[in-house]
mmCIF file with all atom_site columns, C-alpha atoms in Angstrom:
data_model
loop_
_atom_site.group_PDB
_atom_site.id
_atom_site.type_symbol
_atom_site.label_atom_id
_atom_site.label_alt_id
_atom_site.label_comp_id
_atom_site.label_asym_id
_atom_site.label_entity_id
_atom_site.label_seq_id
_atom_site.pdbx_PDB_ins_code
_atom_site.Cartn_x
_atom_site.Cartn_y
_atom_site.Cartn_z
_atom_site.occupancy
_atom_site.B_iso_or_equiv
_atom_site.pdbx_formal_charge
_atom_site.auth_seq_id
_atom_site.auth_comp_id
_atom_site.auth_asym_id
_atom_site.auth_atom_id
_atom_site.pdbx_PDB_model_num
ATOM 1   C CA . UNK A 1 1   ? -29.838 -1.810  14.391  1.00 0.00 ? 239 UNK A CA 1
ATOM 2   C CA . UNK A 1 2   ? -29.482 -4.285  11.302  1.00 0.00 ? 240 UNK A CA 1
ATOM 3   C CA . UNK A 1 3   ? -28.265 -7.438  11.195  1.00 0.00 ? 241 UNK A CA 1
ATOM 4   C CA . UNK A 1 4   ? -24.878 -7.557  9.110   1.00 0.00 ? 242 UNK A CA 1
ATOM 5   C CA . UNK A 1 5   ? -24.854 -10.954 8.566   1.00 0.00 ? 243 UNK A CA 1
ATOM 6   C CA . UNK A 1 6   ? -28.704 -11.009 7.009   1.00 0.00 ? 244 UNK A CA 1
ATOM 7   C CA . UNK A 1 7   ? -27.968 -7.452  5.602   1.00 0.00 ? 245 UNK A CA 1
ATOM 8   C CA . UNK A 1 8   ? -24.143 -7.881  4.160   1.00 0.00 ? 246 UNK A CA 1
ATOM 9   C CA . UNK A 1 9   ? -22.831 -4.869  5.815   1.00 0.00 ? 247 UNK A CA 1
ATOM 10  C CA . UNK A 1 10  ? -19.559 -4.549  6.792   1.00 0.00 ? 248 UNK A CA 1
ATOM 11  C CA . UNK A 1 11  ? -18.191 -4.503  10.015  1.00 0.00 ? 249 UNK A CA 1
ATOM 12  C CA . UNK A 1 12  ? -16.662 -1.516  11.416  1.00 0.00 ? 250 UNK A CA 1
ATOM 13  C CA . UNK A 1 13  ? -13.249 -1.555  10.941  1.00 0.00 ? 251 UNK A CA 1
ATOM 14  C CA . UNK A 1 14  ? -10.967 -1.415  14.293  1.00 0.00 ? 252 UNK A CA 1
ATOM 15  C CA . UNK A 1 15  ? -7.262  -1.572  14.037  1.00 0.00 ? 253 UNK A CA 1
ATOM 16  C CA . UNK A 1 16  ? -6.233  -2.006  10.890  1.00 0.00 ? 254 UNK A CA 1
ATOM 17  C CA . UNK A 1 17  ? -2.751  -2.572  9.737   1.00 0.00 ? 255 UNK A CA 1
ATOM 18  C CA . UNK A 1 18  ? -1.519  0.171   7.212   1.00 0.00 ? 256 UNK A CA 1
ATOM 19  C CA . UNK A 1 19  ? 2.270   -0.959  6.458   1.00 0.00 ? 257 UNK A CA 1
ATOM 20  C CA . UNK A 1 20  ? 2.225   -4.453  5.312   1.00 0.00 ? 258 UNK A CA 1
ATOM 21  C CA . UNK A 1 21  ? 4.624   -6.238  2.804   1.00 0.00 ? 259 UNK A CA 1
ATOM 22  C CA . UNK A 1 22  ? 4.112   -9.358  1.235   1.00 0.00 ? 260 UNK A CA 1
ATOM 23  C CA . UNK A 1 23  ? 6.465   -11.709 -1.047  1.00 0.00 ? 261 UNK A CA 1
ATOM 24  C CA . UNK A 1 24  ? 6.494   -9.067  -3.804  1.00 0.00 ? 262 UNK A CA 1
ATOM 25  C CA . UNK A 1 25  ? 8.824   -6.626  -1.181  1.00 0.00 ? 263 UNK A CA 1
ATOM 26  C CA . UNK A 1 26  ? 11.826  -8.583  -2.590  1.00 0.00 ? 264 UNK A CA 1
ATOM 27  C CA . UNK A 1 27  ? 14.912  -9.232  0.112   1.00 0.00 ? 265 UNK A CA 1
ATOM 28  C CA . UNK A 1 28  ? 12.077  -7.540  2.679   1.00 0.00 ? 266 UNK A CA 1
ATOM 29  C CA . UNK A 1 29  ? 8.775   -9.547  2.565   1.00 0.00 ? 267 UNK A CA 1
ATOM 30  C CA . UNK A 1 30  ? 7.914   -13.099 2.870   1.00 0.00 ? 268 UNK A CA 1
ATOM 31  C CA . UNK A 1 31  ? 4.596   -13.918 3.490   1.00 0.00 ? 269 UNK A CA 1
ATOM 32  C CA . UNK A 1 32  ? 2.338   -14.798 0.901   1.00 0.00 ? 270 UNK A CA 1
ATOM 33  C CA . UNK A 1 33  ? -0.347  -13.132 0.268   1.00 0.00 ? 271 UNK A CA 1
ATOM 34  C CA . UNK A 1 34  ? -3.279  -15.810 0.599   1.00 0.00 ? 272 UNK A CA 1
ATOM 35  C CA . UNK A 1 35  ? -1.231  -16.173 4.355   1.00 0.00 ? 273 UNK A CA 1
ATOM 36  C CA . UNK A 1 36  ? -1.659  -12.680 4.737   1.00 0.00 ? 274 UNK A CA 1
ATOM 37  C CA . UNK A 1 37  ? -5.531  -12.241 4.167   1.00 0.00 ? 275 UNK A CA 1
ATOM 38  C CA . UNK A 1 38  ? -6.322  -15.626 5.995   1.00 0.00 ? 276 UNK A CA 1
ATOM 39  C CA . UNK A 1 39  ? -4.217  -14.423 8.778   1.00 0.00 ? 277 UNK A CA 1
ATOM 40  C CA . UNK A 1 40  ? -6.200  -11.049 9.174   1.00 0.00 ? 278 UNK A CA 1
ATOM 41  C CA . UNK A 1 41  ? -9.416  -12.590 8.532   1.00 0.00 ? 279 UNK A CA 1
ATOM 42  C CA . UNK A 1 42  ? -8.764  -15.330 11.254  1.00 0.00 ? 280 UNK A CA 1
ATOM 43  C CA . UNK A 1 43  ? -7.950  -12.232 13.883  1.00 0.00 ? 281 UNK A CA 1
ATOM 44  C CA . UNK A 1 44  ? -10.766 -10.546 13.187  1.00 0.00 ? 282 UNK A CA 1
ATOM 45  C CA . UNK A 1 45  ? -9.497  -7.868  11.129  1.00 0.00 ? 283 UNK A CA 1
ATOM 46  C CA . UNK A 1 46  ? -12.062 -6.315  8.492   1.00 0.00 ? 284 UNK A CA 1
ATOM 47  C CA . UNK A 1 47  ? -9.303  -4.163  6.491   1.00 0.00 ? 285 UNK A CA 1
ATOM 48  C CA . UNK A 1 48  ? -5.895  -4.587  5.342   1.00 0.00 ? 286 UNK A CA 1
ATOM 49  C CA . UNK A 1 49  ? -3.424  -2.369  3.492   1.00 0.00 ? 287 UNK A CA 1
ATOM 50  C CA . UNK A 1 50  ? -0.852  -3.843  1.328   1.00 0.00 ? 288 UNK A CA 1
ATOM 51  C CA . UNK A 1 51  ? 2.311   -1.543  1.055   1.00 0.00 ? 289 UNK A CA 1
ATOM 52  C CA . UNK A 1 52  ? 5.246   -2.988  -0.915  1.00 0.00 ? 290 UNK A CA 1
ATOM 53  C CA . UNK A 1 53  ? 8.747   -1.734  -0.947  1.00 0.00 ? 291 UNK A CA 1
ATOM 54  C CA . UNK A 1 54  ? 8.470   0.347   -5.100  1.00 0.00 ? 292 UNK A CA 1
ATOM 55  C CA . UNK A 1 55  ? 5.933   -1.934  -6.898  1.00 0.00 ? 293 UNK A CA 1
ATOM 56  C CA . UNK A 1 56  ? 2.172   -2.417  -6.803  1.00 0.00 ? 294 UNK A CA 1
ATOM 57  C CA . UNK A 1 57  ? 2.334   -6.381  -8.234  1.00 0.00 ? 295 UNK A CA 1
ATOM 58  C CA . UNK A 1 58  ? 0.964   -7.693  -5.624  1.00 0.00 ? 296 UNK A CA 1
ATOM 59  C CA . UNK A 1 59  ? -2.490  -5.517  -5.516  1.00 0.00 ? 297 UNK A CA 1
ATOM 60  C CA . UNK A 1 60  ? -4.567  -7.633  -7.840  1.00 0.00 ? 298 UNK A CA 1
ATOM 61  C CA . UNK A 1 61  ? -4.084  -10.576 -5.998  1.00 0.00 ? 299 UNK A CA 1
ATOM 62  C CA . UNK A 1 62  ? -4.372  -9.047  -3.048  1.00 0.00 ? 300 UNK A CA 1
ATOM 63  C CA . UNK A 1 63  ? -7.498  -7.301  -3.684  1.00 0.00 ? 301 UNK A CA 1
ATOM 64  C CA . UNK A 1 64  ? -9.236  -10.668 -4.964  1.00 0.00 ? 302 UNK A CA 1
ATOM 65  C CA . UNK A 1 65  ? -7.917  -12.452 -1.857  1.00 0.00 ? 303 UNK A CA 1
ATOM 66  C CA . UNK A 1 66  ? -9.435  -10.290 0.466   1.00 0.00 ? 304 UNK A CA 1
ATOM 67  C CA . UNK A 1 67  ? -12.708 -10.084 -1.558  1.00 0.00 ? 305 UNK A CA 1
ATOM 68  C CA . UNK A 1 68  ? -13.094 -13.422 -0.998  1.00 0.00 ? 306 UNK A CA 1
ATOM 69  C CA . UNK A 1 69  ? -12.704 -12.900 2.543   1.00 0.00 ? 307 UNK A CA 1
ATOM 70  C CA . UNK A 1 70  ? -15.118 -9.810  2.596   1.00 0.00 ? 308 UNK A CA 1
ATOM 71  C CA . UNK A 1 71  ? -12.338 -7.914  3.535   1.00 0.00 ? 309 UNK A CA 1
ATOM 72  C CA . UNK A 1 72  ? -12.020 -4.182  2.583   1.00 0.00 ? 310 UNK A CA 1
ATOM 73  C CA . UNK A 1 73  ? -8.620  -4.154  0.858   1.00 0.00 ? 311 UNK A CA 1
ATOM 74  C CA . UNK A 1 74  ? -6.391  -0.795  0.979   1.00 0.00 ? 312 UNK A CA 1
ATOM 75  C CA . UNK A 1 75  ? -3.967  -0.153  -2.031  1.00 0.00 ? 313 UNK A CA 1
ATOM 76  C CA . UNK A 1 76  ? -0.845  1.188   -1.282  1.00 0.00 ? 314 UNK A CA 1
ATOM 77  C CA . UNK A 1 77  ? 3.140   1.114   -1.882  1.00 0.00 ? 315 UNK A CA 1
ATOM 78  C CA . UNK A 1 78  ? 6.006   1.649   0.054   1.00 0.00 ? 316 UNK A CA 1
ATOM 79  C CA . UNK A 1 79  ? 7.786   4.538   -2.744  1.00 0.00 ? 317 UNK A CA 1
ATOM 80  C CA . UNK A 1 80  ? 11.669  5.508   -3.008  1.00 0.00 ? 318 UNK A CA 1
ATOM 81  C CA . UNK A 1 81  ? 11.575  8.929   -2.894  1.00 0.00 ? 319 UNK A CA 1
ATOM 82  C CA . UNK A 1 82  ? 14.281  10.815  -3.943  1.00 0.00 ? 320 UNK A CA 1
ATOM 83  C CA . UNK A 1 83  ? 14.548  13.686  -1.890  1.00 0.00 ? 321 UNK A CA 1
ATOM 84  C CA . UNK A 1 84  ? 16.313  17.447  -3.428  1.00 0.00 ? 322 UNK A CA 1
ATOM 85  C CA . UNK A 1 85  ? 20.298  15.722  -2.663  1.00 0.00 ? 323 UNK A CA 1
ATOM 86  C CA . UNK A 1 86  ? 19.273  13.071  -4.507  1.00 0.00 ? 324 UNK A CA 1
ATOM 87  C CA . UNK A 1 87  ? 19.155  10.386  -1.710  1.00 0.00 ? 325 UNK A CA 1
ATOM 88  C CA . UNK A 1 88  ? 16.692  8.149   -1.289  1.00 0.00 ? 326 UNK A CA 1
ATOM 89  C CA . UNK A 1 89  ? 14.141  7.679   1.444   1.00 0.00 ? 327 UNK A CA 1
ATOM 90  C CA . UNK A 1 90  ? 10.637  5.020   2.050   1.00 0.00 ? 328 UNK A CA 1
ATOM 91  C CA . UNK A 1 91  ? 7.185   7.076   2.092   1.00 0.00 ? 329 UNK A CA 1
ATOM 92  C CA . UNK A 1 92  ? 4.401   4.409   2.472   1.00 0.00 ? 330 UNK A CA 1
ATOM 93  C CA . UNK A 1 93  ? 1.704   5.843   0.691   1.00 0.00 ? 331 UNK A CA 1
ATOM 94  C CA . UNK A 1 94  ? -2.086  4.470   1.066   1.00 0.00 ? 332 UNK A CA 1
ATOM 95  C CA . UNK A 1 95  ? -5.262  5.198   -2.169  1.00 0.00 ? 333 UNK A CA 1
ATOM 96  C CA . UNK A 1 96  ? -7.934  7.027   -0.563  1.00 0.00 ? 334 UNK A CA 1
ATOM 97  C CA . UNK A 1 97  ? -10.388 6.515   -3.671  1.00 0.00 ? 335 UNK A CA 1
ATOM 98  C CA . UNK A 1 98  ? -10.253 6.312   -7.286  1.00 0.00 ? 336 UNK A CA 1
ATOM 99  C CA . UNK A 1 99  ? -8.257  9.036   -8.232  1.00 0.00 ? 337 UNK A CA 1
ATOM 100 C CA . UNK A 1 100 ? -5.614  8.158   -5.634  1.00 0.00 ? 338 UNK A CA 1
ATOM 101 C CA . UNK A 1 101 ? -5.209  4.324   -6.678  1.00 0.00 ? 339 UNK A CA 1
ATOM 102 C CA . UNK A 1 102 ? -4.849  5.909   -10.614 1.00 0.00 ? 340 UNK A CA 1
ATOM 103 C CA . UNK A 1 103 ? -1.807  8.311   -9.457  1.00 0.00 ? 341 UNK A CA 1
ATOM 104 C CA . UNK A 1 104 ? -0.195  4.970   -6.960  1.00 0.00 ? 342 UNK A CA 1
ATOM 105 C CA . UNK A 1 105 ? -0.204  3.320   -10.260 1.00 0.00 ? 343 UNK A CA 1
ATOM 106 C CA . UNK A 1 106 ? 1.005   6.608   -12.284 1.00 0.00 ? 344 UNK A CA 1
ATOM 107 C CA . UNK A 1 107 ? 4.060   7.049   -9.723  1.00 0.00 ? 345 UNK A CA 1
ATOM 108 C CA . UNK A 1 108 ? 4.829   3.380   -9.493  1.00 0.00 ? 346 UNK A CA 1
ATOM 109 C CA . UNK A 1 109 ? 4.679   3.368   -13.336 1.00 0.00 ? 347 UNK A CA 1
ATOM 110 C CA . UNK A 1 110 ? 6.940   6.591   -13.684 1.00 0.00 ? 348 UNK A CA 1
ATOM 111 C CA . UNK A 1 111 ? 9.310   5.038   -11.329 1.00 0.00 ? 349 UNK A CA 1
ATOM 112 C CA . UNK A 1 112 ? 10.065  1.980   -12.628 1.00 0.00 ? 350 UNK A CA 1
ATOM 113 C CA . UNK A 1 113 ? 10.538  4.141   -16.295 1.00 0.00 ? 351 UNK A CA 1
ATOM 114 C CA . UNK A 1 114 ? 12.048  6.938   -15.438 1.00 0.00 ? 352 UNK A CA 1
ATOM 115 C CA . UNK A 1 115 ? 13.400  6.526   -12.510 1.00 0.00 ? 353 UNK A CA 1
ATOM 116 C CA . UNK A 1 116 ? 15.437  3.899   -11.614 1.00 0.00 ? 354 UNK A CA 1
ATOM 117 C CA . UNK A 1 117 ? 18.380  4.670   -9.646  1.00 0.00 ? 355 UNK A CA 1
ATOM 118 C CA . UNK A 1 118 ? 19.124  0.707   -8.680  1.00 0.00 ? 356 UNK A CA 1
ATOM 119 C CA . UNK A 1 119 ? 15.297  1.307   -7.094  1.00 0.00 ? 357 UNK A CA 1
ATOM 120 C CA . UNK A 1 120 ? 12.515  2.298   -8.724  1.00 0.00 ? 358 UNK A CA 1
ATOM 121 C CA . UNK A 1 121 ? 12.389  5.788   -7.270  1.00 0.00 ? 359 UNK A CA 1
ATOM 122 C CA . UNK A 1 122 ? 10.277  8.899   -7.083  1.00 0.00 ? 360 UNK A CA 1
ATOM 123 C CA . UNK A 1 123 ? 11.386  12.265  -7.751  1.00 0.00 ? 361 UNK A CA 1
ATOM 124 C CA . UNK A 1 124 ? 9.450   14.748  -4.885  1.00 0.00 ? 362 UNK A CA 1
ATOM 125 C CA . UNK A 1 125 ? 7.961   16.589  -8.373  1.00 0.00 ? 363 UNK A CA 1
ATOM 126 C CA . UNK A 1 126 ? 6.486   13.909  -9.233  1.00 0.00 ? 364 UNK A CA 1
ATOM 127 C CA . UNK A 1 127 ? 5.126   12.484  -6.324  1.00 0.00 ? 365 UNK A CA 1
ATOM 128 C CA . UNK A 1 128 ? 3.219   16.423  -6.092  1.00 0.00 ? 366 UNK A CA 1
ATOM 129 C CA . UNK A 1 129 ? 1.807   16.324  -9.450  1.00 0.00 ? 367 UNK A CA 1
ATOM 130 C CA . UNK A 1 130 ? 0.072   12.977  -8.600  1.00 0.00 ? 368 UNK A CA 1
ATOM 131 C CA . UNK A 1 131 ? -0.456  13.420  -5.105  1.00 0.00 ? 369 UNK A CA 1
ATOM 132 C CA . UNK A 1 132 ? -4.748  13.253  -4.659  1.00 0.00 ? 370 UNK A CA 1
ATOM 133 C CA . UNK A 1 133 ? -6.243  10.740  -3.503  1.00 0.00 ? 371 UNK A CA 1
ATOM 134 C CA . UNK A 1 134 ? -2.931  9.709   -1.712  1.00 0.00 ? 372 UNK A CA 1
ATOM 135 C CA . UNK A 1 135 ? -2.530  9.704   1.710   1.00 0.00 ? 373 UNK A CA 1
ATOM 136 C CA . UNK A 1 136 ? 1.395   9.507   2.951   1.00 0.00 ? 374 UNK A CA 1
ATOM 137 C CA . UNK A 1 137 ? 2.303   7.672   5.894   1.00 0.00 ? 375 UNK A CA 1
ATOM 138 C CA . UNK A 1 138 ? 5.216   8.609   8.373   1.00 0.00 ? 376 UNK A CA 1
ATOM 139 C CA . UNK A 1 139 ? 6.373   5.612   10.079  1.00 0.00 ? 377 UNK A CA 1
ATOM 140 C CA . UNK A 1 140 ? 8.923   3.938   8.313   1.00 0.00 ? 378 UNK A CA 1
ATOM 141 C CA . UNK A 1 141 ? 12.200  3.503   9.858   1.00 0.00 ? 379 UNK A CA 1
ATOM 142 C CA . UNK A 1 142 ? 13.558  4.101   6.612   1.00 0.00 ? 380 UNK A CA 1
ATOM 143 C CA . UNK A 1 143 ? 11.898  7.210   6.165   1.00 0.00 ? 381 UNK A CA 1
ATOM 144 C CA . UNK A 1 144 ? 13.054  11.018  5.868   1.00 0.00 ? 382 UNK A CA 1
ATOM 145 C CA . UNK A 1 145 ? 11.245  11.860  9.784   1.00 0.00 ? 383 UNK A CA 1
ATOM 146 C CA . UNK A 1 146 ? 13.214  8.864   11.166  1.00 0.00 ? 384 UNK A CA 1
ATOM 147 C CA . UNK A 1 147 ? 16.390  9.280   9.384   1.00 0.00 ? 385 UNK A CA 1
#
């Protein structure tokens, strides 16, 4: 078996929070994210998802942050989606690859143009025409399964 350390290989990732906000999740959020990564890293943690409430801002820093830390970063967003009444709902969604990170930042985009309904919000179209590479998460209180 190698050595990581004289190899740089990454840990194997163990629990590994997938619904995190930072300060960017305005009236939601407060920790920063250099708190956030240094937090994780100090735990043990080897992965961390970043899931703001409609807005990726935070996901460069983020990413560098954790880099530093040689921490595998997950891109995600916590998405308004407007569901066929027209009421909202939160559907943390989490890039899988490439592709997926390109459509996060299509829908967020899309959202914040097109959108806007006092939140940047999703129309369930939209979110279907730019859905690979995404993967949706379920367990938001805020959610359509919990509400």
């Amino acid at each position: 078996m190698p050595d990581c350390a004289e190899n740089n290989c990454r840990k194997e990732a163990g629990f590994v929070h997938l619904h995190v906000h930072s300060e960017y999740s305005l009236l939601d959020g407060c920790a920063r994210i250099p708190d956030l990564i240094e937090t994780a890293a100090q735990s043990g943690h080897t992965a961390l998802a970043l899931t703001d409430h409609g807005a990726v801002y935070g996901l460069v820093p983020f990413y560098k942050r954790a880099l530093a830390k040689d921490m595998k970063a997950i891109f995600g967003t916590e998405l308004y989606i407007r569901n066929r009444n027209g009421q909202p709902y939160h559907l943390p969604i989490l890039a899988e690859n490439a592709e997926g990170y390109r459509n996060l930042l299509q829908l967020s985009t899309k959202a914040h143009l097109d959108g806007f309904h006092g939140k940047p919000c999703v129309e369930i179209d939209w979110l279907a025409e730019h859905s690979k590479g995404l993967i949706a998460l379920s367990g938001c209180l805020k959610g359509e399964i919990a509400s």
